[in-house]
Tab-separated table of C-alpha atoms in Angstrom:
chain	number	residue	atom	x	y	z
N	1168	MET	CA	58.674	70.105	15.987
N	1169	GLU	CA	58.260	71.803	12.654
N	1170	ARG	CA	56.129	73.963	13.933
N	1171	PHE	CA	56.294	76.525	11.605
N	1172	ALA	CA	56.500	74.460	7.821
N	1173	GLY	CA	54.909	77.346	5.373
N	1174	ARG	CA	54.794	80.578	8.309
N	1175	VAL	CA	57.076	83.775	6.838
N	1176	GLY	CA	57.526	86.356	9.460
N	1177	LEU	CA	59.602	89.243	10.211
N	1178	VAL	CA	62.948	89.759	13.885
N	1179	THR	CA	63.790	92.331	14.093
N	1180	GLY	CA	67.275	93.193	15.664
N	1181	GLY	CA	67.998	89.891	14.523
N	1182	SER	CA	71.829	89.510	13.554
N	1183	GLU	CA	73.184	88.549	17.790
N	1184	GLY	CA	72.111	87.434	20.846
N	1185	ILE	CA	68.201	86.732	21.957
N	1186	GLY	CA	67.052	87.473	17.620
N	1187	LEU	CA	68.822	85.965	16.309
N	1188	ALA	CA	68.407	82.774	18.559
N	1189	ILE	CA	65.253	83.848	17.699
N	1190	ALA	CA	65.075	83.531	14.437
N	1191	GLY	CA	67.240	79.751	14.341
N	1192	ARG	CA	65.102	79.382	16.441
N	1193	LEU	CA	61.198	79.187	13.567
N	1194	ILE	CA	64.082	78.818	11.136
N	1195	GLU	CA	64.790	75.335	11.953
N	1196	GLU	CA	61.010	74.779	13.229
N	1197	GLY	CA	60.126	75.325	9.494
N	1198	ALA	CA	59.977	78.542	8.810
N	1199	THR	CA	61.498	81.131	6.458
N	1200	VAL	CA	62.726	84.596	8.354
N	1201	THR	CA	63.399	87.317	7.619
N	1202	VAL	CA	66.220	89.200	10.066
N	1203	CYS	CA	67.200	92.902	9.858
N	1204	GLY	CA	69.591	95.302	12.002
N	1205	ARG	CA	72.037	98.380	11.294
N	1206	ARG	CA	75.060	96.500	10.895
N	1207	ALA	CA	76.104	95.363	7.399
N	1208	GLU	CA	78.960	92.959	8.725
N	1209	ALA	CA	76.629	90.877	11.705
N	1210	LEU	CA	73.957	90.329	8.815
N	1211	ALA	CA	76.151	88.361	7.063
N	1212	ALA	CA	76.849	86.340	9.483
N	1213	ALA	CA	73.930	85.779	11.054
N	1214	ARG	CA	72.330	85.189	6.875
N	1215	GLU	CA	75.574	82.274	6.533
N	1216	ALA	CA	74.577	80.817	10.085
N	1217	LEU	CA	71.064	81.234	10.242
N	1218	GLY	CA	70.722	79.110	6.469
N	1219	GLU	CA	68.878	79.409	3.418
N	1220	ARG	CA	65.238	80.036	5.085
N	1221	ALA	CA	66.900	83.707	6.113
N	1222	SER	CA	66.883	86.726	4.155
N	1223	THR	CA	68.427	89.845	5.659
N	1224	GLN	CA	67.652	93.361	5.351
N	1225	GLN	CA	70.118	96.013	6.360
N	1226	LEU	CA	67.480	99.145	8.238
N	1227	ASP	CA	66.736	101.305	11.687
N	1228	VAL	CA	63.302	100.388	12.337
N	1229	ALA	CA	63.456	104.056	13.767
N	1230	ASP	CA	62.700	104.714	10.259
N	1231	ALA	CA	59.263	103.573	10.709
N	1232	PRO	CA	58.087	103.686	6.491
N	1233	ALA	CA	61.580	101.849	6.434
N	1234	LEU	CA	60.581	98.933	8.515
N	1235	GLN	CA	56.687	99.428	6.777
N	1236	ALA	CA	57.676	99.310	3.371
N	1237	LEU	CA	60.008	95.470	4.909
N	1238	ILE	CA	57.198	94.465	6.653
N	1239	HIS	CA	55.110	94.725	3.012
N	1240	GLU	CA	58.190	93.914	0.416
N	1241	ILE	CA	58.133	90.684	2.657
N	1242	GLN	CA	54.430	89.652	2.381
N	1243	GLY	CA	54.448	91.062	-0.877
N	1244	ARG	CA	57.225	87.883	-1.681
N	1245	HIS	CA	55.294	85.479	0.040
N	1246	GLY	CA	52.174	86.353	-0.591
N	1247	ARG	CA	51.530	85.693	2.990
N	1248	PHE	CA	53.410	87.335	6.291
N	1249	ASP	CA	52.292	85.210	9.839
N	1250	PHE	CA	54.526	86.058	13.159
N	1251	LEU	CA	56.892	89.428	13.716
N	1252	VAL	CA	59.446	89.896	16.412
N	1253	ASN	CA	59.551	92.107	17.796
N	1254	ASN	CA	62.629	92.342	19.458
N	1255	ALA	CA	65.372	95.413	18.291
N	1256	MET	CA	66.294	97.708	21.212
N	1257	HIS	CA	68.208	99.894	22.642
N	1258	VAL	CA	69.685	100.567	26.254
N	1259	GLY	CA	70.142	103.974	27.967
N	1260	TRP	CA	71.791	104.054	30.883
N	1261	SER	CA	72.487	107.361	32.782
N	1262	ALA	CA	70.474	108.859	35.902
N	1263	ILE	CA	68.135	111.113	36.037
N	1264	GLY	CA	69.006	113.849	36.376
N	1265	ASP	CA	72.557	113.095	33.813
N	1266	THR	CA	70.302	111.987	30.518
N	1267	SER	CA	68.565	114.343	28.119
N	1268	LEU	CA	65.305	114.627	26.902
N	1269	THR	CA	66.767	113.300	23.774
N	1270	ALA	CA	68.717	110.495	25.028
N	1271	PHE	CA	65.486	109.130	26.962
N	1272	GLN	CA	63.165	109.825	23.426
N	1273	GLN	CA	65.402	107.283	21.624
N	1274	ASP	CA	64.848	104.825	23.888
N	1275	PHE	CA	61.122	105.570	23.864
N	1276	ARG	CA	62.064	105.434	19.726
N	1277	ILE	CA	63.843	101.408	19.200
N	1278	ASN	CA	61.554	100.332	22.062
N	1279	VAL	CA	57.896	101.097	21.507
N	1280	ASP	CA	57.589	103.668	18.653
N	1281	ALA	CA	59.669	101.060	15.870
N	1282	ALA	CA	57.411	97.799	17.934
N	1283	PHE	CA	53.698	99.976	17.285
N	1284	ALA	CA	54.996	100.991	13.195
N	1285	ALA	CA	55.884	97.098	13.209
N	1286	THR	CA	52.771	96.020	14.848
N	1287	GLN	CA	50.861	98.749	12.528
N	1288	ALA	CA	51.648	96.910	9.119
N	1289	ALA	CA	51.531	93.525	10.744
N	1290	MET	CA	47.892	93.786	12.872
N	1291	GLU	CA	46.537	95.199	9.023
N	1292	ILE	CA	47.782	92.353	6.423
N	1293	MET	CA	47.026	89.246	9.542
N	1294	VAL	CA	43.348	90.921	10.386
N	1295	THR	CA	42.786	90.118	6.476
N	1296	GLN	CA	44.555	86.707	6.495
N	1297	GLY	CA	42.356	86.530	9.114
N	1298	ARG	CA	45.694	84.829	11.733
N	1299	GLY	CA	48.683	85.755	12.628
N	1300	ALA	CA	50.042	86.386	15.924
N	1301	ILE	CA	53.348	88.926	17.014
N	1302	VAL	CA	55.722	89.175	20.462
N	1303	ASN	CA	57.489	91.563	21.451
N	1304	ILE	CA	60.678	91.610	23.467
N	1305	ALA	CA	60.569	93.158	26.663
N	1306	SER	CA	62.625	93.162	29.669
N	1307	ILE	CA	61.988	92.067	34.179
N	1308	ASN	CA	62.804	96.156	34.137
N	1309	GLY	CA	59.393	96.461	32.536
N	1310	LEU	CA	58.423	94.456	35.795
N	1311	LEU	CA	60.730	96.109	37.702
N	1312	ALA	CA	62.857	98.972	39.064
N	1313	ILE	CA	66.282	99.765	38.808
N	1314	ASP	CA	68.445	103.334	39.303
N	1315	ASN	CA	70.180	104.513	36.213
N	1316	MET	CA	67.211	102.299	33.483
N	1317	ALA	CA	64.612	104.912	33.775
N	1318	ALA	CA	64.847	105.046	30.416
N	1319	TYR	CA	64.960	102.369	29.339
N	1320	SER	CA	63.020	100.517	31.999
N	1321	ALA	CA	59.752	103.490	31.053
N	1322	SER	CA	59.543	102.065	27.737
N	1323	LYS	CA	59.856	98.789	28.530
N	1324	ALA	CA	56.865	98.783	30.400
N	1325	ALA	CA	54.861	100.872	27.742
N	1326	LEU	CA	55.688	97.792	25.387
N	1327	VAL	CA	54.581	95.717	27.900
N	1328	HIS	CA	50.932	97.162	28.204
N	1329	PHE	CA	51.167	97.787	24.089
N	1330	SER	CA	51.037	93.798	23.827
N	1331	LYS	CA	48.683	94.437	25.687
N	1332	CYS	CA	45.926	96.831	24.082
N	1333	ALA	CA	47.251	95.474	20.592
N	1334	ALA	CA	45.704	92.210	21.818
N	1335	MET	CA	42.952	93.854	22.278
N	1336	GLU	CA	42.338	94.640	19.297
N	1337	GLY	CA	43.512	91.476	17.223
N	1338	ALA	CA	42.129	89.183	19.710
N	1339	PRO	CA	38.759	89.285	17.447
N	1340	ARG	CA	40.550	89.191	14.334
N	1341	GLY	CA	42.507	86.296	14.438
N	1342	VAL	CA	45.333	88.219	15.264
N	1343	ARG	CA	47.187	86.829	19.044
N	1344	VAL	CA	48.966	89.604	20.534
N	1345	ASN	CA	52.194	88.828	23.573
N	1346	ALA	CA	54.926	90.228	25.250
N	1347	VAL	CA	58.655	87.966	26.303
N	1348	ALA	CA	60.551	89.469	29.245
N	1349	PRO	CA	64.160	88.640	29.601
N	1350	GLY	CA	65.993	88.656	32.980
N	1351	VAL	CA	69.999	88.630	32.248
N	1352	ILE	CA	70.553	87.290	29.357
N	1353	ALA	CA	73.698	85.456	28.190
N	1354	THR	CA	74.355	87.441	24.944
N	1355	PRO	CA	77.537	89.872	23.206
N	1356	SER	CA	76.167	93.139	25.010
N	1357	THR	CA	75.567	91.414	28.506
N	1358	ALA	CA	79.280	90.082	28.614
N	1359	GLU	CA	80.045	94.160	26.930
N	1360	ALA	CA	78.019	95.563	29.402
N	1361	LEU	CA	78.626	93.292	32.989
N	1362	GLY	CA	82.229	92.599	31.903
N	1363	GLY	CA	84.340	95.454	33.489
N	1364	VAL	CA	84.309	94.802	36.202
N	1365	PRO	CA	86.106	91.895	37.393
N	1366	GLY	CA	83.517	89.335	39.397
N	1367	TYR	CA	80.534	91.884	37.782
N	1368	THR	CA	78.992	88.529	36.002
N	1369	GLU	CA	79.583	86.473	39.113
N	1370	ALA	CA	77.799	88.343	41.228
N	1371	VAL	CA	74.274	89.116	38.640
N	1372	ALA	CA	74.327	85.791	38.527
N	1373	GLY	CA	73.919	84.620	42.291
N	1374	GLY	CA	71.655	87.905	42.836
N	1375	VAL	CA	69.126	84.996	40.323
N	1376	PRO	CA	67.460	82.579	41.998
N	1377	MET	CA	68.342	79.933	40.070
N	1378	ASN	CA	71.904	81.449	40.881
N	1379	ARG	CA	73.071	81.358	36.718
N	1380	LEU	CA	72.665	84.550	33.375
N	1381	GLY	CA	69.588	82.876	31.184
N	1382	GLU	CA	70.557	81.322	27.491
N	1383	PRO	CA	69.467	83.105	24.301
N	1384	GLU	CA	68.077	79.825	23.349
N	1385	GLU	CA	65.986	79.586	26.282
N	1386	VAL	CA	64.503	83.415	25.207
N	1387	ALA	CA	63.270	81.786	22.094
N	1388	ALA	CA	62.318	78.439	23.027
N	1389	ALA	CA	59.460	80.903	24.897
N	1390	VAL	CA	59.257	83.769	22.392
N	1391	ALA	CA	58.678	79.427	19.566
N	1392	PHE	CA	55.847	79.146	22.109
N	1393	LEU	CA	53.491	82.383	22.186
N	1394	LEU	CA	54.172	82.395	18.054
N	1395	SER	CA	53.075	78.504	17.693
N	1396	ASP	CA	49.306	77.022	17.639
N	1397	GLU	CA	49.868	75.220	20.877
N	1398	ALA	CA	49.758	79.477	22.144
N	1399	SER	CA	46.079	79.256	19.977
N	1400	TYR	CA	44.026	80.569	23.134
N	1401	VAL	CA	46.747	82.819	24.961
N	1402	THR	CA	47.030	86.527	22.985
N	1403	GLY	CA	48.074	89.829	26.020
N	1404	VAL	CA	50.448	87.159	28.150
N	1405	CYS	CA	53.757	89.229	29.091
N	1406	LEU	CA	55.942	85.938	29.880
N	1407	SER	CA	58.784	86.373	32.310
N	1408	VAL	CA	61.779	84.192	30.912
N	1409	ASP	CA	63.684	84.798	33.764
N	1410	GLY	CA	65.458	82.354	35.984
N	1411	GLY	CA	62.618	83.720	38.580
N	1412	LYS	CA	63.852	87.232	38.641
N	1413	ALA	CA	60.627	88.756	38.529
N	1414	SER	CA	58.448	86.928	41.772
N	1415	GLN	CA	62.015	87.305	43.993
N	1416	LEU	CA	61.461	89.730	47.215
N	1417	VAL	CA	64.475	90.798	48.088
N	1418	VAL	CA	65.054	91.320	52.515
N	1419	PRO	CA	67.734	92.692	54.083
N	1420	PRO	CA	69.394	89.761	56.579
N	1421	PRO	CA	68.666	90.997	59.993
N	1422	PRO	CA	71.111	92.416	61.646
N	1423	GLY	CA	74.127	90.777	62.968
N	1424	ALA	CA	73.364	87.752	60.610
């Protein structure tokens, strides 16, 4: 399929993991994609992997003016800007009592403020065009509570609700905005986070109703659907891609079981 033939857009944090899989899927279906990230080496590898319809830009999404300028530059270069995927993220790990206000705010700067800035610039272009689609990569952490991740979870919850608000503003103007909430996905960062304790990855996978971690390509498939015309009547949705985890009610076994 070439659902995105001739379409142009940006994937933030797209040099590896979920972002790279999303960019690859969109290019495979005909899109021209710019990927931004902070690390030059990872961006160079992504450019090589993604091929000629990909371009890369070294950028910290916390720099809102630079991020917005990139979006306008893409539109100026191609004469259009059809989609935006806000995927760049920051994950803080610490108990509330051990988290400084600065550290708490850092998760919001990357996970929410950057998405706001990018959405603002993208919607300005898309409203003029009369069409466009945005997907924000949230997390099931924004839907469910977990110890020692208050900053990350709160920021992702904010991103989910921001997506709904943006969807309401964009709906009468031809701009759709949705969110995807991945569960535990087998990415390099997940491997780094879980791999330090023997057997921990397997234990986490066993806690998912499907008894496995998700793959980046499975998230990319959901994002591609939401960006495509097949989802033309879908806006303001948060789609969980989590093997059923967000629907799971965990009840302790009875004593002696």
